mmCIF file of C-alpha atoms and ligand atoms in Angstrom:
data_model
loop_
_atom_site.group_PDB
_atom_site.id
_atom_site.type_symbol
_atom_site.label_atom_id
_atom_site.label_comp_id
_atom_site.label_asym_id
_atom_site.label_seq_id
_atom_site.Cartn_x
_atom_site.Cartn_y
_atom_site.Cartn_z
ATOM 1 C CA UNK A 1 -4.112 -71.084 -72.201
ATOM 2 C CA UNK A 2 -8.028 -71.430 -72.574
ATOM 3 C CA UNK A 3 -9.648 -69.947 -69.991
ATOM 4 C CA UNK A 4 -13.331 -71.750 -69.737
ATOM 5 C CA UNK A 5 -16.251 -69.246 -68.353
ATOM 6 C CA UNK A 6 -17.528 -70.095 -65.007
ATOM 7 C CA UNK A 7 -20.072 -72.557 -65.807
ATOM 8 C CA UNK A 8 -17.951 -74.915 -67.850
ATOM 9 C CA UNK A 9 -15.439 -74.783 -64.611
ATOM 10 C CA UNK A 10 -18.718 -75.625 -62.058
ATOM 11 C CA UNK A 11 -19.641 -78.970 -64.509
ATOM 12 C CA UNK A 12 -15.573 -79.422 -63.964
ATOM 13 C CA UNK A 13 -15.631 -80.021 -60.273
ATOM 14 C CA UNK A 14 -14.238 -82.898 -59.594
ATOM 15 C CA UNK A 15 -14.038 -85.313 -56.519
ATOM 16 C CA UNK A 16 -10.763 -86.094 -55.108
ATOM 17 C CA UNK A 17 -9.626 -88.623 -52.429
ATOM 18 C CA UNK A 18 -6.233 -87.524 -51.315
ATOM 19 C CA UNK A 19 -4.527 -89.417 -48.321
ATOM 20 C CA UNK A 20 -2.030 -88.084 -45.823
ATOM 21 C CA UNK A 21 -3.542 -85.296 -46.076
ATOM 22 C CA UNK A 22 -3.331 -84.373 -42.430
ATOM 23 C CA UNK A 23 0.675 -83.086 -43.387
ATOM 24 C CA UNK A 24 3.107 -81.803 -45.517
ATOM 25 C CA UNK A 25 2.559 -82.881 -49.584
ATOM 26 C CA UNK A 26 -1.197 -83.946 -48.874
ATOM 27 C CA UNK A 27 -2.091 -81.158 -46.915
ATOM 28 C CA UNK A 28 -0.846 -78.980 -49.616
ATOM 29 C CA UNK A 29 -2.284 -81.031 -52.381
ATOM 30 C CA UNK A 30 -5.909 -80.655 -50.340
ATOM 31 C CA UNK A 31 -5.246 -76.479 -50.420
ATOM 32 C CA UNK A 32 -4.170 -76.796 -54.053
ATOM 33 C CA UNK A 33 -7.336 -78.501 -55.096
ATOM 34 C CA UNK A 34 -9.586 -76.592 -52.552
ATOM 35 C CA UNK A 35 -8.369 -73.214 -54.429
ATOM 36 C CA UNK A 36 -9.805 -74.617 -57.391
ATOM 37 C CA UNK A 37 -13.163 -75.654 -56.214
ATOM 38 C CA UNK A 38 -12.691 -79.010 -56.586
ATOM 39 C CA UNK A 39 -15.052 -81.806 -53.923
ATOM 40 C CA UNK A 40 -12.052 -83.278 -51.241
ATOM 41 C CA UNK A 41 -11.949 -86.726 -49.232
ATOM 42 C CA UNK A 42 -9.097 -85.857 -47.068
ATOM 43 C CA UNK A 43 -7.782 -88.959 -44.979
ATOM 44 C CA UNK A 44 -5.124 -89.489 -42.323
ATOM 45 C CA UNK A 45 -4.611 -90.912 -38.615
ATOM 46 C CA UNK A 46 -4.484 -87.776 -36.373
ATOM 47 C CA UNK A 47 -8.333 -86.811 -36.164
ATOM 48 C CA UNK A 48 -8.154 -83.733 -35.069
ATOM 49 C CA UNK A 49 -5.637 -82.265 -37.204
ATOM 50 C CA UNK A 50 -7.843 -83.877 -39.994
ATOM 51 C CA UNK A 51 -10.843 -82.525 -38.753
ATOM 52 C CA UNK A 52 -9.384 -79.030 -38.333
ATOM 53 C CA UNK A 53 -8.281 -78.778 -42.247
ATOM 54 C CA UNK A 54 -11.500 -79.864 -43.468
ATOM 55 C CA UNK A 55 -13.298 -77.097 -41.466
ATOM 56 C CA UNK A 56 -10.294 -74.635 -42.680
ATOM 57 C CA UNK A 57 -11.089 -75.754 -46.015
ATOM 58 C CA UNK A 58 -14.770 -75.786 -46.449
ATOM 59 C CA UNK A 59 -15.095 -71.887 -44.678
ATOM 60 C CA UNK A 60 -12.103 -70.883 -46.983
ATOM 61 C CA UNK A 61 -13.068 -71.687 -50.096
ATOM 62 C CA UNK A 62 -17.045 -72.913 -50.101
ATOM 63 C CA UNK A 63 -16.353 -76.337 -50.735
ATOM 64 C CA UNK A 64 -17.710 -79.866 -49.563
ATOM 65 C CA UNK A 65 -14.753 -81.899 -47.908
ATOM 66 C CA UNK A 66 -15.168 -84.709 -46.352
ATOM 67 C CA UNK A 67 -12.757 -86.097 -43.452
ATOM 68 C CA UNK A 68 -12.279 -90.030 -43.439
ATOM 69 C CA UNK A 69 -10.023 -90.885 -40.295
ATOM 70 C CA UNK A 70 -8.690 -94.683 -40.428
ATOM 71 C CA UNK A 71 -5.072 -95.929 -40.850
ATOM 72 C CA UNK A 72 -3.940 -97.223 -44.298
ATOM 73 C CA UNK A 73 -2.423 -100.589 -42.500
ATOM 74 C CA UNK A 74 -6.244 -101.488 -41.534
ATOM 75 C CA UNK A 75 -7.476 -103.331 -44.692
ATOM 76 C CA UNK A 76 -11.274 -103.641 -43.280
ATOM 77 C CA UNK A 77 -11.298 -99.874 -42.350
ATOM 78 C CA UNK A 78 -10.003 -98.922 -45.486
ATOM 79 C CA UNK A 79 -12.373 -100.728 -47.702
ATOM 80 C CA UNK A 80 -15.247 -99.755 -45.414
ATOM 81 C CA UNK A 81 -14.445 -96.158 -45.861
ATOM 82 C CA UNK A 82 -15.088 -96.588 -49.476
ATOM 83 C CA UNK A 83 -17.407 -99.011 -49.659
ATOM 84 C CA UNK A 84 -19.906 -97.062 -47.147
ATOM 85 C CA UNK A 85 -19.393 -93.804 -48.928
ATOM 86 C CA UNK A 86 -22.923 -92.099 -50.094
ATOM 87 C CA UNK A 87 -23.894 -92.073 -53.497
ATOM 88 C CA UNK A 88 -22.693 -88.407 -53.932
ATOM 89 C CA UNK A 89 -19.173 -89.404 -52.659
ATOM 90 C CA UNK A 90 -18.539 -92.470 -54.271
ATOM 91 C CA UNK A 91 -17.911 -91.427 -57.782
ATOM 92 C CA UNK A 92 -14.312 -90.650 -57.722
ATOM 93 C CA UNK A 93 -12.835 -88.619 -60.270
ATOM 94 C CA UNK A 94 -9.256 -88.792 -58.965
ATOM 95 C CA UNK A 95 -7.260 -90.930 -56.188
ATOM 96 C CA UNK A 96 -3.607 -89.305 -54.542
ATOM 97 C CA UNK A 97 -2.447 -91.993 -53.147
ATOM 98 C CA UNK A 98 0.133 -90.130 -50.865
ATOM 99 C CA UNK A 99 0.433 -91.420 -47.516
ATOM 100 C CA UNK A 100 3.674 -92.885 -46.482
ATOM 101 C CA UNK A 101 6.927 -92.530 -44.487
ATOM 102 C CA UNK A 102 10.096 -93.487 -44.000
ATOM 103 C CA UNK A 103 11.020 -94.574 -40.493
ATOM 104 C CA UNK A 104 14.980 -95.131 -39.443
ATOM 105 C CA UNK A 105 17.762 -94.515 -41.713
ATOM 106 C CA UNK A 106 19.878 -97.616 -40.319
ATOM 107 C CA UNK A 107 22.486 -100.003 -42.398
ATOM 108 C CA UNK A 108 20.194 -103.176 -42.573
ATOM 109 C CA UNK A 109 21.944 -105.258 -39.879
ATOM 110 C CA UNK A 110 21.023 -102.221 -37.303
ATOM 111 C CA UNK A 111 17.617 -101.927 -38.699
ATOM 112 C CA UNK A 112 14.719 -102.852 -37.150
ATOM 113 C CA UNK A 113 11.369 -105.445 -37.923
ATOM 114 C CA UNK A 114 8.978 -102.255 -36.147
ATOM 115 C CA UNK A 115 10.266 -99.700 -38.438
ATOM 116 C CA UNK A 116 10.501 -102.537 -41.419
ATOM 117 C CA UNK A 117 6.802 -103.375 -41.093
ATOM 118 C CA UNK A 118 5.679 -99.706 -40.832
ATOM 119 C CA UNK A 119 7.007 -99.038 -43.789
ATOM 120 C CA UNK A 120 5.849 -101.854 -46.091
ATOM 121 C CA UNK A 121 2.571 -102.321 -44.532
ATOM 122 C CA UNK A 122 1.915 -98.429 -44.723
ATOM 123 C CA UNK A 123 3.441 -97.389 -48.290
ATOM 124 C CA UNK A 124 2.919 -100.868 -50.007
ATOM 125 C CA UNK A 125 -0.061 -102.735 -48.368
ATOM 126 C CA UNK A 126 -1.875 -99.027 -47.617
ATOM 127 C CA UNK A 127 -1.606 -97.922 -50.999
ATOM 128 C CA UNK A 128 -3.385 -101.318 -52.614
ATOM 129 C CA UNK A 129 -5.642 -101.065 -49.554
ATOM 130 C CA UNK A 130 -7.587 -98.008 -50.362
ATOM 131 C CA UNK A 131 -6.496 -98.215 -54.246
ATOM 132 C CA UNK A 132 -8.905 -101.606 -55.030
ATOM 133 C CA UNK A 133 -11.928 -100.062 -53.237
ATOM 134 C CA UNK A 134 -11.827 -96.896 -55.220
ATOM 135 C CA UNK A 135 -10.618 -98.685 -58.600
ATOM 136 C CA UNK A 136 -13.533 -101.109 -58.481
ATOM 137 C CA UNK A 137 -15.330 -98.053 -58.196
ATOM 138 C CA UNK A 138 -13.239 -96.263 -61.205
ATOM 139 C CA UNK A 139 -13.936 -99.254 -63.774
ATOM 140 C CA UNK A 140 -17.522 -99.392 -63.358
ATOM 141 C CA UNK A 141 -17.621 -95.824 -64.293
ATOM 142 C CA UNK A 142 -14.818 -96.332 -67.053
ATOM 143 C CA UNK A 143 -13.015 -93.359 -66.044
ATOM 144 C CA UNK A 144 -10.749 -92.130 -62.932
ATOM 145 C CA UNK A 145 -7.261 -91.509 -62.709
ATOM 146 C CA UNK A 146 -4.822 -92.697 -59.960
ATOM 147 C CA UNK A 147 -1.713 -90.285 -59.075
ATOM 148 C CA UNK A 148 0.704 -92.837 -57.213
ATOM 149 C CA UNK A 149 3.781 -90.535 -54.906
ATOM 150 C CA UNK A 150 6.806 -92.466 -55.502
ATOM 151 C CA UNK A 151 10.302 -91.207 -54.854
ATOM 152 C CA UNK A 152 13.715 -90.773 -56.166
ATOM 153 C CA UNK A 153 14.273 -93.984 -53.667
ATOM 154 C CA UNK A 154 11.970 -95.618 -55.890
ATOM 155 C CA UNK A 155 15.170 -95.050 -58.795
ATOM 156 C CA UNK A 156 18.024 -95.455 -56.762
ATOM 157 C CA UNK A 157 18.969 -97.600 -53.518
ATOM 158 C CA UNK A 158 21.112 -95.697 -51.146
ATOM 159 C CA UNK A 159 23.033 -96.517 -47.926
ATOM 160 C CA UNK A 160 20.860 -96.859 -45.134
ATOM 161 C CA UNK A 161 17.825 -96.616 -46.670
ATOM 162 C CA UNK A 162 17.153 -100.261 -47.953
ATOM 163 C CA UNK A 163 13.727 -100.988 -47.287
ATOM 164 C CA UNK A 164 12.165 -97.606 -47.429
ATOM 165 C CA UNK A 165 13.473 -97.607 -51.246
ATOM 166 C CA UNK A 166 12.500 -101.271 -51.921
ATOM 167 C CA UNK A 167 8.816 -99.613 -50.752
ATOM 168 C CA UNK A 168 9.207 -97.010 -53.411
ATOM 169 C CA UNK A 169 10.067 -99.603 -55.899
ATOM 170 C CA UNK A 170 7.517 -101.221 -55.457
ATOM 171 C CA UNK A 171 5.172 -98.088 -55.730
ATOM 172 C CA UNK A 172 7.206 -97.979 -59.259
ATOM 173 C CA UNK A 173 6.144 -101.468 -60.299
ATOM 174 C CA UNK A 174 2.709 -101.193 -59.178
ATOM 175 C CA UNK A 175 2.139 -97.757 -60.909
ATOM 176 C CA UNK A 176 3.369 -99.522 -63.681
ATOM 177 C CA UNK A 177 1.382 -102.458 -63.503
ATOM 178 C CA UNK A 178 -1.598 -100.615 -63.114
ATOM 179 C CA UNK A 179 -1.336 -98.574 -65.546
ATOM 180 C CA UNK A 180 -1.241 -101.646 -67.881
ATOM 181 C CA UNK A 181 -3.958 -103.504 -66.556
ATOM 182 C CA UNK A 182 -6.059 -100.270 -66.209
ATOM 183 C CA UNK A 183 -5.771 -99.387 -70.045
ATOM 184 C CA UNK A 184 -8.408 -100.651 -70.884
ATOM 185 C CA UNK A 185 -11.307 -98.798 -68.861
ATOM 186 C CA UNK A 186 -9.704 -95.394 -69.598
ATOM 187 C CA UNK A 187 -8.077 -94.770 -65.826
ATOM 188 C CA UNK A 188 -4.811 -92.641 -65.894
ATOM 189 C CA UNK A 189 -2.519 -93.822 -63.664
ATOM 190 C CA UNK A 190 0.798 -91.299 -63.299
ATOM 191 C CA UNK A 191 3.491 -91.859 -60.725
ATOM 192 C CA UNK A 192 5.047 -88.936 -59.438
ATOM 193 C CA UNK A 193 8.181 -89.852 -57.833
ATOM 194 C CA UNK A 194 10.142 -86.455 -55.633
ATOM 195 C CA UNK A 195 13.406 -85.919 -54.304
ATOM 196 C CA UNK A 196 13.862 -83.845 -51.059
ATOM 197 C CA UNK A 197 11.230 -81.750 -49.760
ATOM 198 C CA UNK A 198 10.974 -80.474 -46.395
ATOM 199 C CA UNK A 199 7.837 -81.622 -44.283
ATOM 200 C CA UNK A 200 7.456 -83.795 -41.465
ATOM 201 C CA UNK A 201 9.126 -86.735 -43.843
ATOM 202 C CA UNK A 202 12.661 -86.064 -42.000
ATOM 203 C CA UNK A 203 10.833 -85.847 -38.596
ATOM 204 C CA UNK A 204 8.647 -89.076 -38.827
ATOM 205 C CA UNK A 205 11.788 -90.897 -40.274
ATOM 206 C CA UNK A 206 14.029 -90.132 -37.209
ATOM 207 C CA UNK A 207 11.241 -91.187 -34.663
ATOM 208 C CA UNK A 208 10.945 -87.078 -33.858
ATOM 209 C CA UNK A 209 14.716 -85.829 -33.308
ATOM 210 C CA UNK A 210 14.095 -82.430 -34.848
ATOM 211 C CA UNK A 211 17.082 -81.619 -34.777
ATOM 212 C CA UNK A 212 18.661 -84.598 -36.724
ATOM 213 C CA UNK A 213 15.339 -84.193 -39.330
ATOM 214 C CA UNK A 214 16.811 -80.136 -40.050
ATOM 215 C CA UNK A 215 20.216 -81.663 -40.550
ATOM 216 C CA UNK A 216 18.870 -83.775 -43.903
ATOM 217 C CA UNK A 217 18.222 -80.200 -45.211
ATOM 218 C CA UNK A 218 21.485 -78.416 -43.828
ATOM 219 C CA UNK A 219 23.029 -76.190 -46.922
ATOM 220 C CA UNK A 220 20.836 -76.429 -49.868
ATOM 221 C CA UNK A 221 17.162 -75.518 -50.720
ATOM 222 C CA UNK A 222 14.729 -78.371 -51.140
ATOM 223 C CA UNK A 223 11.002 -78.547 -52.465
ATOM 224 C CA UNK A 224 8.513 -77.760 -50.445
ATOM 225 C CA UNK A 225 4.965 -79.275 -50.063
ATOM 226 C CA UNK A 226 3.299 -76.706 -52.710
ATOM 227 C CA UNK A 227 5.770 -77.577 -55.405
ATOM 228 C CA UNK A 228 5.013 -81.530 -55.494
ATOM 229 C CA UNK A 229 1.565 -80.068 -54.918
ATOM 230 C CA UNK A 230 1.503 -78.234 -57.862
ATOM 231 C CA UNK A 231 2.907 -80.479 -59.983
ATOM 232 C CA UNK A 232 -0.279 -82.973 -58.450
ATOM 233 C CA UNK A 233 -2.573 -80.380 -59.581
ATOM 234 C CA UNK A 234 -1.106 -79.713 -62.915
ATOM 235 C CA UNK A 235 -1.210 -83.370 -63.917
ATOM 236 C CA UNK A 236 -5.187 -83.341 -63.354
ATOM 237 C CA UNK A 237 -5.300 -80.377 -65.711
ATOM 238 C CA UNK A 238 -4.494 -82.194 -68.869
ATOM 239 C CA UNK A 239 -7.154 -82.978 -71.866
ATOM 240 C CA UNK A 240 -8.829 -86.788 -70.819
ATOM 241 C CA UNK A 241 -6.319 -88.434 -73.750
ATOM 242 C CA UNK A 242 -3.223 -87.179 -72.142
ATOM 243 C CA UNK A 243 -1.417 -88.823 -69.412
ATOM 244 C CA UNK A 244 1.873 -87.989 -67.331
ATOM 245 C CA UNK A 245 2.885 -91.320 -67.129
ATOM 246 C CA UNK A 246 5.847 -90.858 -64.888
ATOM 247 C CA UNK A 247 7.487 -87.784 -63.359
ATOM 248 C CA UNK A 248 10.999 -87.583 -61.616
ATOM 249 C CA UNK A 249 11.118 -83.867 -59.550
ATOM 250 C CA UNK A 250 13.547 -82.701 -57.533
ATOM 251 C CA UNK A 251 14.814 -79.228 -56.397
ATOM 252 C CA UNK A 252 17.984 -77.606 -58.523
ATOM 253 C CA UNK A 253 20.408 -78.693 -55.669
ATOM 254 C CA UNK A 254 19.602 -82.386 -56.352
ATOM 255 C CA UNK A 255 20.741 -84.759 -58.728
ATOM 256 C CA UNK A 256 19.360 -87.950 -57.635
ATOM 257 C CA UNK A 257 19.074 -89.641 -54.429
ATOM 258 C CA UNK A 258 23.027 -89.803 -54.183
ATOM 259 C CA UNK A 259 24.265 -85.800 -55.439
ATOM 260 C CA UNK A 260 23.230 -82.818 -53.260
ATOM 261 C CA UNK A 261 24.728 -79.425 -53.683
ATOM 262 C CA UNK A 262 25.268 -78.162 -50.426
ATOM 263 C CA UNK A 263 27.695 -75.560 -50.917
ATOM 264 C CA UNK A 264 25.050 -72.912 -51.876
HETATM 265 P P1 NDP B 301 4.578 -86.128 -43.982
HETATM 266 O O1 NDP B 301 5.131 -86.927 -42.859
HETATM 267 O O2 NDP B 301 4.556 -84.646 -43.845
HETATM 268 O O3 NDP B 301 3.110 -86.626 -44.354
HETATM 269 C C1 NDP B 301 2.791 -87.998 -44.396
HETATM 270 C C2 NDP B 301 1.279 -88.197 -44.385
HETATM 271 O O4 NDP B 301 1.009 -89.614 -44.460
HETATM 272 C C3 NDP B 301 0.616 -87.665 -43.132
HETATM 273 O O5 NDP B 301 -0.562 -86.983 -43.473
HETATM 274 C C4 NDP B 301 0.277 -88.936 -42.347
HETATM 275 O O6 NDP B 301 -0.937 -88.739 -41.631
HETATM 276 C C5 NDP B 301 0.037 -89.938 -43.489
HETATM 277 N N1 NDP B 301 0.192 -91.325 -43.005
HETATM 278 C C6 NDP B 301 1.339 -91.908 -42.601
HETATM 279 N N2 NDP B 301 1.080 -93.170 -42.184
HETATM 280 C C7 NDP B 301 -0.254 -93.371 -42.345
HETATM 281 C C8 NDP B 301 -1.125 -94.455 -42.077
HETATM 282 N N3 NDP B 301 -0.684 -95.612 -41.568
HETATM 283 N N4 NDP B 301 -2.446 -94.325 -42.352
HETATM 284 C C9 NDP B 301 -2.905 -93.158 -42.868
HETATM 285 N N5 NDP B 301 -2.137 -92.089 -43.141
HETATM 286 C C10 NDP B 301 -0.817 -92.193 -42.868
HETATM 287 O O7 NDP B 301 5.457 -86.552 -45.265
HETATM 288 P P2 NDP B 301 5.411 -86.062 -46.794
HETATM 289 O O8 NDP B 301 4.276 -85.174 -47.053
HETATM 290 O O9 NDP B 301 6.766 -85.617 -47.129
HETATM 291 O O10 NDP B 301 5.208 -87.475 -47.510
HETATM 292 C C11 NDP B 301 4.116 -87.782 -48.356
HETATM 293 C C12 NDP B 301 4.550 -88.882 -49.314
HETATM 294 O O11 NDP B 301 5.624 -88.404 -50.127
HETATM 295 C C13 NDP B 301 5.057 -90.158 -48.676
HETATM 296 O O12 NDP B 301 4.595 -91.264 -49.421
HETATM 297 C C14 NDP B 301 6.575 -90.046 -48.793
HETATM 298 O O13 NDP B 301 7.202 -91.304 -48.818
HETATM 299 C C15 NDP B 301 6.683 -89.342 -50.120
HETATM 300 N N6 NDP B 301 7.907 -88.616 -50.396
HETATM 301 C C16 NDP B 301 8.374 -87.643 -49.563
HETATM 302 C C17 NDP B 301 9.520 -86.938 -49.876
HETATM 303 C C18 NDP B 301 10.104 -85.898 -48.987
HETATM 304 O O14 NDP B 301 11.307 -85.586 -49.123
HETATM 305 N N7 NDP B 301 9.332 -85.274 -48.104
HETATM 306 C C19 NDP B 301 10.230 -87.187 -51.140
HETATM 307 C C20 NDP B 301 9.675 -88.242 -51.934
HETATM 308 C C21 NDP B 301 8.544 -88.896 -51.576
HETATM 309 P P3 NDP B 301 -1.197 -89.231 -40.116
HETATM 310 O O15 NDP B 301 0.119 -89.251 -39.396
HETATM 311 O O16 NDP B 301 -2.175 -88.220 -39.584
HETATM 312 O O17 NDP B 301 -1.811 -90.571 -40.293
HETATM 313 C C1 8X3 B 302 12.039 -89.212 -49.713
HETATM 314 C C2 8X3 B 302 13.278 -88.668 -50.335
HETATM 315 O O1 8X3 B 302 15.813 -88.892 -50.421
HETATM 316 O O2 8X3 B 302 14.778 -89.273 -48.265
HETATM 317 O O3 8X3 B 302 11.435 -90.172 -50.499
HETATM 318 O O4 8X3 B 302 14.586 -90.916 -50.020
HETATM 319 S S1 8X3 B 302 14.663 -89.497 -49.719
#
């Protein structure tokens, strides 16, 4: 490992836009990076909570973070949060485009249009919502790199879970497509696509029955938030001409979204 002396690490710093990060892998991911000194946009819905880890944060570790509360779904808010950011802001080194959810777990002919549309317009139309703004930004500067959070419902389509996994196929074609169409101004684009992890995922996708959300997890150890968050970091670590293109993680009891090992 090279270990670069303190300057070369300041002229390092980089500025990263993370989203979701008021929870679980983003909130994680926004520690991860904070550790390391790095500049932090941290976005979500709940201001507070928002507001709260950006103040942790910036005491913690001496860094500038700054908290942009809007909801993904809102197209206008989430171009003006990019297009009105200050000069020092506005030169993005790296977009996590996190967010999402899952919400119901229902065969499709139970399922429901509310829970449908949350979904699509939150992990499809919310991730090209704040993506365009901040790649416009990327190819003028010929440079950036986009880390897209799929999931192992992005490889697999599993009972119940229909349109939440056609969401995270779509992340899959779109990280894909981007990464095309992006080759030629020098922007990474990776897709990192998890299997179980424990955070408020479960809880959000069973409209707040804790007790059903633990169940998902009953008899086997998942990821947590640092892992994926690690494996976030790690991917911004590489030289500029090396790119994870596409990362499948899941904990040792998993297989894919069909095998757990719950007998451990
Ligand atoms: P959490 O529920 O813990 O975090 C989700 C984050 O997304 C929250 O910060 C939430 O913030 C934000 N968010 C949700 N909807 C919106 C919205 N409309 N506008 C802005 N922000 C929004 O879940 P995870 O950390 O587990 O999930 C993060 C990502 O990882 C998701 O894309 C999920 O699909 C994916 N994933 C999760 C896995 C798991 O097992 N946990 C496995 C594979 C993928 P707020 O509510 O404040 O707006
Ligand atoms: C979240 C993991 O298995 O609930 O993307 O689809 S799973």
């Amino acid at each position: 490992m090279i270990i670069l002396p303190p300057s070369n690490q300041a002229e390092m710093k980089k500025t990263i836009i993370i989203t979701g990060a008021t929870s679980g892998f983003g909130k994680a991911m926004a520690e991860k990076f904070a550790q390391n000194s790095h500049r932090l946009i941290i976005t979500g819905r709940r201001v507070e909570r928002l507001n709260e880890i950006s103040d942790t944060l910036t005491k913690s570790y001496d860094i500038d973070v700054l908290p942009l509360s809007f909801d993904l779904r809102d197209r206008a808010a989430s171009e003006k949060s990019i297009n009105s950011l200050k000069a020092n802001w506005n030169q993005i080194d790296v977009l996590v485009n996190n967010a999402g959810l899952a919400s119901g777990l229902e065969h499709f002919q139970d399922g429901s249009f509310e829970d449908w549309d949350k979904m699509i317009d939150t992990n499809v139309k919310g991730l090209l919502n704040i993506s365009k703004p901040v790649i416009d930004h990327m190819v003028k500067r010929n440079a950036g790199h986009i880390i897209n959070i799929g999931s192992t419902a992005g490889r697999e389509v599993y009972e119940r879970g229909s349109i939440y996994c056609a969401t995270k196929h779509a992340v899959d074609a779109i990280s894909k497509g981007m990464r095309i169409d992006l080759l030629k101004h020098n922007i990474k684009v990776t897709q990192i696509s998890p299997g179980a992890a424990e955070t408020e995922f479960s809880v959000v996708r069973f409209h707040g029955d804790k007790k059903r959300a633990k169940e998902a997890y009953r008899g086997y150890k998942p990821m947590t938030a640092e892992d994926i968050a690690e494996l976030v970091y790690y991917s911004t670590t590489l030289p500029s001409h090396l790119c994870i293109n596409d990362l499948v993680v899941t904990s040792l009891s998993q297989a894919n979204s069909f095998y757990i090992n719950r007998d451990n």
